[in-house]
JSON list of C-alpha atoms in Angstrom, two decimals:
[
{"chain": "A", "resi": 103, "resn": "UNK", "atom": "CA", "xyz": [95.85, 145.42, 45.01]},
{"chain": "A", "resi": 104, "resn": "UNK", "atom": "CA", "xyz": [98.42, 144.24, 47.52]},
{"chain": "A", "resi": 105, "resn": "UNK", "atom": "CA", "xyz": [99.25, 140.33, 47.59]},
{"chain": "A", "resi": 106, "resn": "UNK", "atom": "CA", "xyz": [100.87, 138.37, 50.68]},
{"chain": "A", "resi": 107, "resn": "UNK", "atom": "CA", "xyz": [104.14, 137.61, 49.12]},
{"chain": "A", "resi": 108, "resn": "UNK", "atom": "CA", "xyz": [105.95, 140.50, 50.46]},
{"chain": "A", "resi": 109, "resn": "UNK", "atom": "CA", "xyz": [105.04, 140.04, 53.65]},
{"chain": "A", "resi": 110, "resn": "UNK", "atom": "CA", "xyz": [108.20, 138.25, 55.92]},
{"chain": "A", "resi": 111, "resn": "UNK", "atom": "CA", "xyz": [107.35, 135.15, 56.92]},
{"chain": "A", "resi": 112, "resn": "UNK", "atom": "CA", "xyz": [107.98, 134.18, 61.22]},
{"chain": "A", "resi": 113, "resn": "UNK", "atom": "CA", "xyz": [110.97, 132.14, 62.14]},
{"chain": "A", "resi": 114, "resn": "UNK", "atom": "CA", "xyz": [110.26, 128.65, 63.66]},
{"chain": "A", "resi": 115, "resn": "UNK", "atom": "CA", "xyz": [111.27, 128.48, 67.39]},
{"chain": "A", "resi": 116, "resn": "UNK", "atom": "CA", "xyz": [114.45, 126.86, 67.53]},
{"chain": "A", "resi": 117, "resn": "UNK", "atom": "CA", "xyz": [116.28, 129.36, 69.89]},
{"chain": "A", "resi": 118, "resn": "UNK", "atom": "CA", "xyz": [115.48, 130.00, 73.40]},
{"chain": "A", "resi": 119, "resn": "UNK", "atom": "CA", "xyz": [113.46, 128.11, 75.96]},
{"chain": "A", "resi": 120, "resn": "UNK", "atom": "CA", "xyz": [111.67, 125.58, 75.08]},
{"chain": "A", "resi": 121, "resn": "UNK", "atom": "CA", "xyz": [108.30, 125.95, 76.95]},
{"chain": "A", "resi": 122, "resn": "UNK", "atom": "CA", "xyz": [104.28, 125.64, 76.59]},
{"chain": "A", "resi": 123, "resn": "UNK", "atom": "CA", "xyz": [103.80, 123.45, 80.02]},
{"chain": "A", "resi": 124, "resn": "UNK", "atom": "CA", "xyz": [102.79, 126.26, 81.84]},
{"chain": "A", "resi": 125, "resn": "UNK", "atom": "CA", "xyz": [106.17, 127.94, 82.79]},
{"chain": "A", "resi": 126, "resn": "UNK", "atom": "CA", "xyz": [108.15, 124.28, 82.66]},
{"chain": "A", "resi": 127, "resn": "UNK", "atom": "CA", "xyz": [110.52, 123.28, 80.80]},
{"chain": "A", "resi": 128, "resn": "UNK", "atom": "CA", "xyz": [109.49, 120.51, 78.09]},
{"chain": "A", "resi": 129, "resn": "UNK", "atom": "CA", "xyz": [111.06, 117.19, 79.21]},
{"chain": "A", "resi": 130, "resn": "UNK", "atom": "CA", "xyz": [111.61, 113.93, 77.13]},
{"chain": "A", "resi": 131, "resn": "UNK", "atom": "CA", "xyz": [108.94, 111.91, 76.88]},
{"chain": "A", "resi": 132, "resn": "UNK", "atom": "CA", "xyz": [108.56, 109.09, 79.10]},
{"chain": "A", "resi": 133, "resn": "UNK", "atom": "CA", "xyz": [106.61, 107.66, 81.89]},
{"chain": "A", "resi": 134, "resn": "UNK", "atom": "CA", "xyz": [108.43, 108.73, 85.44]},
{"chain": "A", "resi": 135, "resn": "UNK", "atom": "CA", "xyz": [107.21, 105.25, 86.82]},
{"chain": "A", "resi": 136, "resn": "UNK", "atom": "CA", "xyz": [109.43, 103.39, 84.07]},
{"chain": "A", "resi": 137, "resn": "UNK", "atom": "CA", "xyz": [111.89, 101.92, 86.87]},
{"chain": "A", "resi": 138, "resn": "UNK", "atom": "CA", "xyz": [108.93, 100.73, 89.23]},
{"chain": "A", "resi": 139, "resn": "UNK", "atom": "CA", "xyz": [109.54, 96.92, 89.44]},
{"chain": "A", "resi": 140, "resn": "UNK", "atom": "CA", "xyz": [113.02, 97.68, 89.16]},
{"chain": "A", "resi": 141, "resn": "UNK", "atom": "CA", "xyz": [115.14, 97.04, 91.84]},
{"chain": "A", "resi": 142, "resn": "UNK", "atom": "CA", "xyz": [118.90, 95.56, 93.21]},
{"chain": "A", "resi": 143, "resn": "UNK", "atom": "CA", "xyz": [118.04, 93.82, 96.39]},
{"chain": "A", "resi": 144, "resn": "UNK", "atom": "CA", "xyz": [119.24, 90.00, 95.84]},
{"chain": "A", "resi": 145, "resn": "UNK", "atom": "CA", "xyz": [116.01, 88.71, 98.01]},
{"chain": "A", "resi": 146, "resn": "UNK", "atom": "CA", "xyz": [112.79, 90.42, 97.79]},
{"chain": "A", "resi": 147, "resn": "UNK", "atom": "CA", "xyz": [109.80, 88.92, 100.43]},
{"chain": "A", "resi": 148, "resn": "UNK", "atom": "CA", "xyz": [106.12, 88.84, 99.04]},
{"chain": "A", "resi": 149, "resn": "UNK", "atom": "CA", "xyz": [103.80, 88.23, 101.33]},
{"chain": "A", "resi": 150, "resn": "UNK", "atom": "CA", "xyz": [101.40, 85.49, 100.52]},
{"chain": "A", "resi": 151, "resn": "UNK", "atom": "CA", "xyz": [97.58, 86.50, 99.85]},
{"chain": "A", "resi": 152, "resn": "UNK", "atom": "CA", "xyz": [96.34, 84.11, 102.78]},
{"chain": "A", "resi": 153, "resn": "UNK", "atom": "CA", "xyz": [99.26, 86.02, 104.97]},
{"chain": "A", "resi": 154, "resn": "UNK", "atom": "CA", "xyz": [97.59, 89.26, 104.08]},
{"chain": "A", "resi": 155, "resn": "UNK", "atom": "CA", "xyz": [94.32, 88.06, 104.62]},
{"chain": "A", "resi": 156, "resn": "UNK", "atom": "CA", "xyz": [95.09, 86.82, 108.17]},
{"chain": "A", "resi": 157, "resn": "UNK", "atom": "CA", "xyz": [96.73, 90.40, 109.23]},
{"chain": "A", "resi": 158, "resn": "UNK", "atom": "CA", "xyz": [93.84, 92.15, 107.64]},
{"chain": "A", "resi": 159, "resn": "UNK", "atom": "CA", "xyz": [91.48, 89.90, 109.73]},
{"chain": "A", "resi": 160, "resn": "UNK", "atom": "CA", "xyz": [93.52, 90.39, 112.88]},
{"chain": "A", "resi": 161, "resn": "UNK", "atom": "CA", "xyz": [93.39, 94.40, 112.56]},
{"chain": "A", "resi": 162, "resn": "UNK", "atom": "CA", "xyz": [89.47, 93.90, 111.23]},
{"chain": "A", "resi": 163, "resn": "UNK", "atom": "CA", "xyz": [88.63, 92.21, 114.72]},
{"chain": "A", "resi": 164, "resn": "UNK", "atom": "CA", "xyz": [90.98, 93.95, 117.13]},
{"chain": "A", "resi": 165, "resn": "UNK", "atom": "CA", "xyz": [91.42, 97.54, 115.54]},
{"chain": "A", "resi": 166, "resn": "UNK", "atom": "CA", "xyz": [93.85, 99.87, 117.31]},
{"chain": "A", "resi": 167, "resn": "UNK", "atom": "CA", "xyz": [91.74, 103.02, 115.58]},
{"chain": "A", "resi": 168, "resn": "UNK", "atom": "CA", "xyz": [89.00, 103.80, 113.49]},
{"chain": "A", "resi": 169, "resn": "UNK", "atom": "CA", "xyz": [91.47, 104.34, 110.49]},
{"chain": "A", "resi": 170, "resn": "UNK", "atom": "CA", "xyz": [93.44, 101.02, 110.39]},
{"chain": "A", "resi": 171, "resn": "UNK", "atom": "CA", "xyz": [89.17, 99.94, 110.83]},
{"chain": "A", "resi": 172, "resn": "UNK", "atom": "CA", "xyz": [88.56, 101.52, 107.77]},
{"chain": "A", "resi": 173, "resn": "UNK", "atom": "CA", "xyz": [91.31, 100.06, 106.06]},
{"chain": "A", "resi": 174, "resn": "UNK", "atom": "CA", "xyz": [91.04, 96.48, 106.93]},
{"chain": "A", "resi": 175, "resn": "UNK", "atom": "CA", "xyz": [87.23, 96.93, 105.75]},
{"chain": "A", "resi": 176, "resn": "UNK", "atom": "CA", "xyz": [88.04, 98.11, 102.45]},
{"chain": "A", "resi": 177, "resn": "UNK", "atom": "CA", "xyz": [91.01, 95.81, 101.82]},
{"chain": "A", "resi": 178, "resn": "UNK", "atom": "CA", "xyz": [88.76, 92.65, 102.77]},
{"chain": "A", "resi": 179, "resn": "UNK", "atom": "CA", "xyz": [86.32, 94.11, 100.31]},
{"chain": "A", "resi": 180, "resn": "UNK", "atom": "CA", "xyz": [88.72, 94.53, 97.70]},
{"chain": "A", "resi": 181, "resn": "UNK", "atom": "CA", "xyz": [89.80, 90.52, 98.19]},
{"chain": "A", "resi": 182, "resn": "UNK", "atom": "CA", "xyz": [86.37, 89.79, 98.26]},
{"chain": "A", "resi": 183, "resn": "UNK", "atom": "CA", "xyz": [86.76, 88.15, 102.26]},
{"chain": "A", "resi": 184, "resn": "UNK", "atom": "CA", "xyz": [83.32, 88.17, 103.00]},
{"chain": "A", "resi": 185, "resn": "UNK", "atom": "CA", "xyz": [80.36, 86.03, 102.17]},
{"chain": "A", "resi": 186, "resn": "UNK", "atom": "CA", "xyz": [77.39, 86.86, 101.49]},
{"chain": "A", "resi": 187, "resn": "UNK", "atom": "CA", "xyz": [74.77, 85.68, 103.12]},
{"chain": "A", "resi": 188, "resn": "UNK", "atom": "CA", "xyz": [71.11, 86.09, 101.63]},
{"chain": "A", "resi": 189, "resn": "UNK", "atom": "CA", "xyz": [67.67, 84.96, 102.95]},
{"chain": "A", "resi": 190, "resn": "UNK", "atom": "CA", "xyz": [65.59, 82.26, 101.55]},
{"chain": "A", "resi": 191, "resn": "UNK", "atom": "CA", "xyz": [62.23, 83.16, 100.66]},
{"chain": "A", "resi": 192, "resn": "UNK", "atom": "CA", "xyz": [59.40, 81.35, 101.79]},
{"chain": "A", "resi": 193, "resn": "UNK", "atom": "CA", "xyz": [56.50, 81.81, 99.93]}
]
């Protein structure tokens, strides 16, 4: 009867490389969009949401191609610009 106990147990990995994300070094943990709102400028502009509104409009009427189109469409979606407009029903 032969037991386990003789057998030598593996060292821990504590030497080499570190890796395991697929070929890449392992990196401390963090999010890489930590320093996002960060910034040095003294004056930062923000354009106001009626600002915004008015240059989507302007490109939305008088598009200079089918993409900036596109874009104004789905940004006035997204700021909910449009009305709806529904039919009364007349029984």
């Amino acid at each position: 009867m032969t037991t386990n106990l003789s057998k030598i147990k593996p060292q821990l990995r504590t030497k080499g490389r570190v890796s395991g994300n697929f070929g890449r070094n392992k990196v401390q943990a963090g999010s890489q969009v930590v320093e996002l709102g960060v910034t040095s400028a003294k004056v930062i502009n923000i354009t106001s949401r009626g600002k915004y509104v008015d240059r989507m409009l302007f490109i939305y009427n008088n598009p200079p191609n089918r993409k900036m189109f596109d874009f104004a469409l789905c940004e006035l979606r997204r700021l909910q610009c449009f009305e709806e407009q529904r039919l009364t029903e007349t029984i």
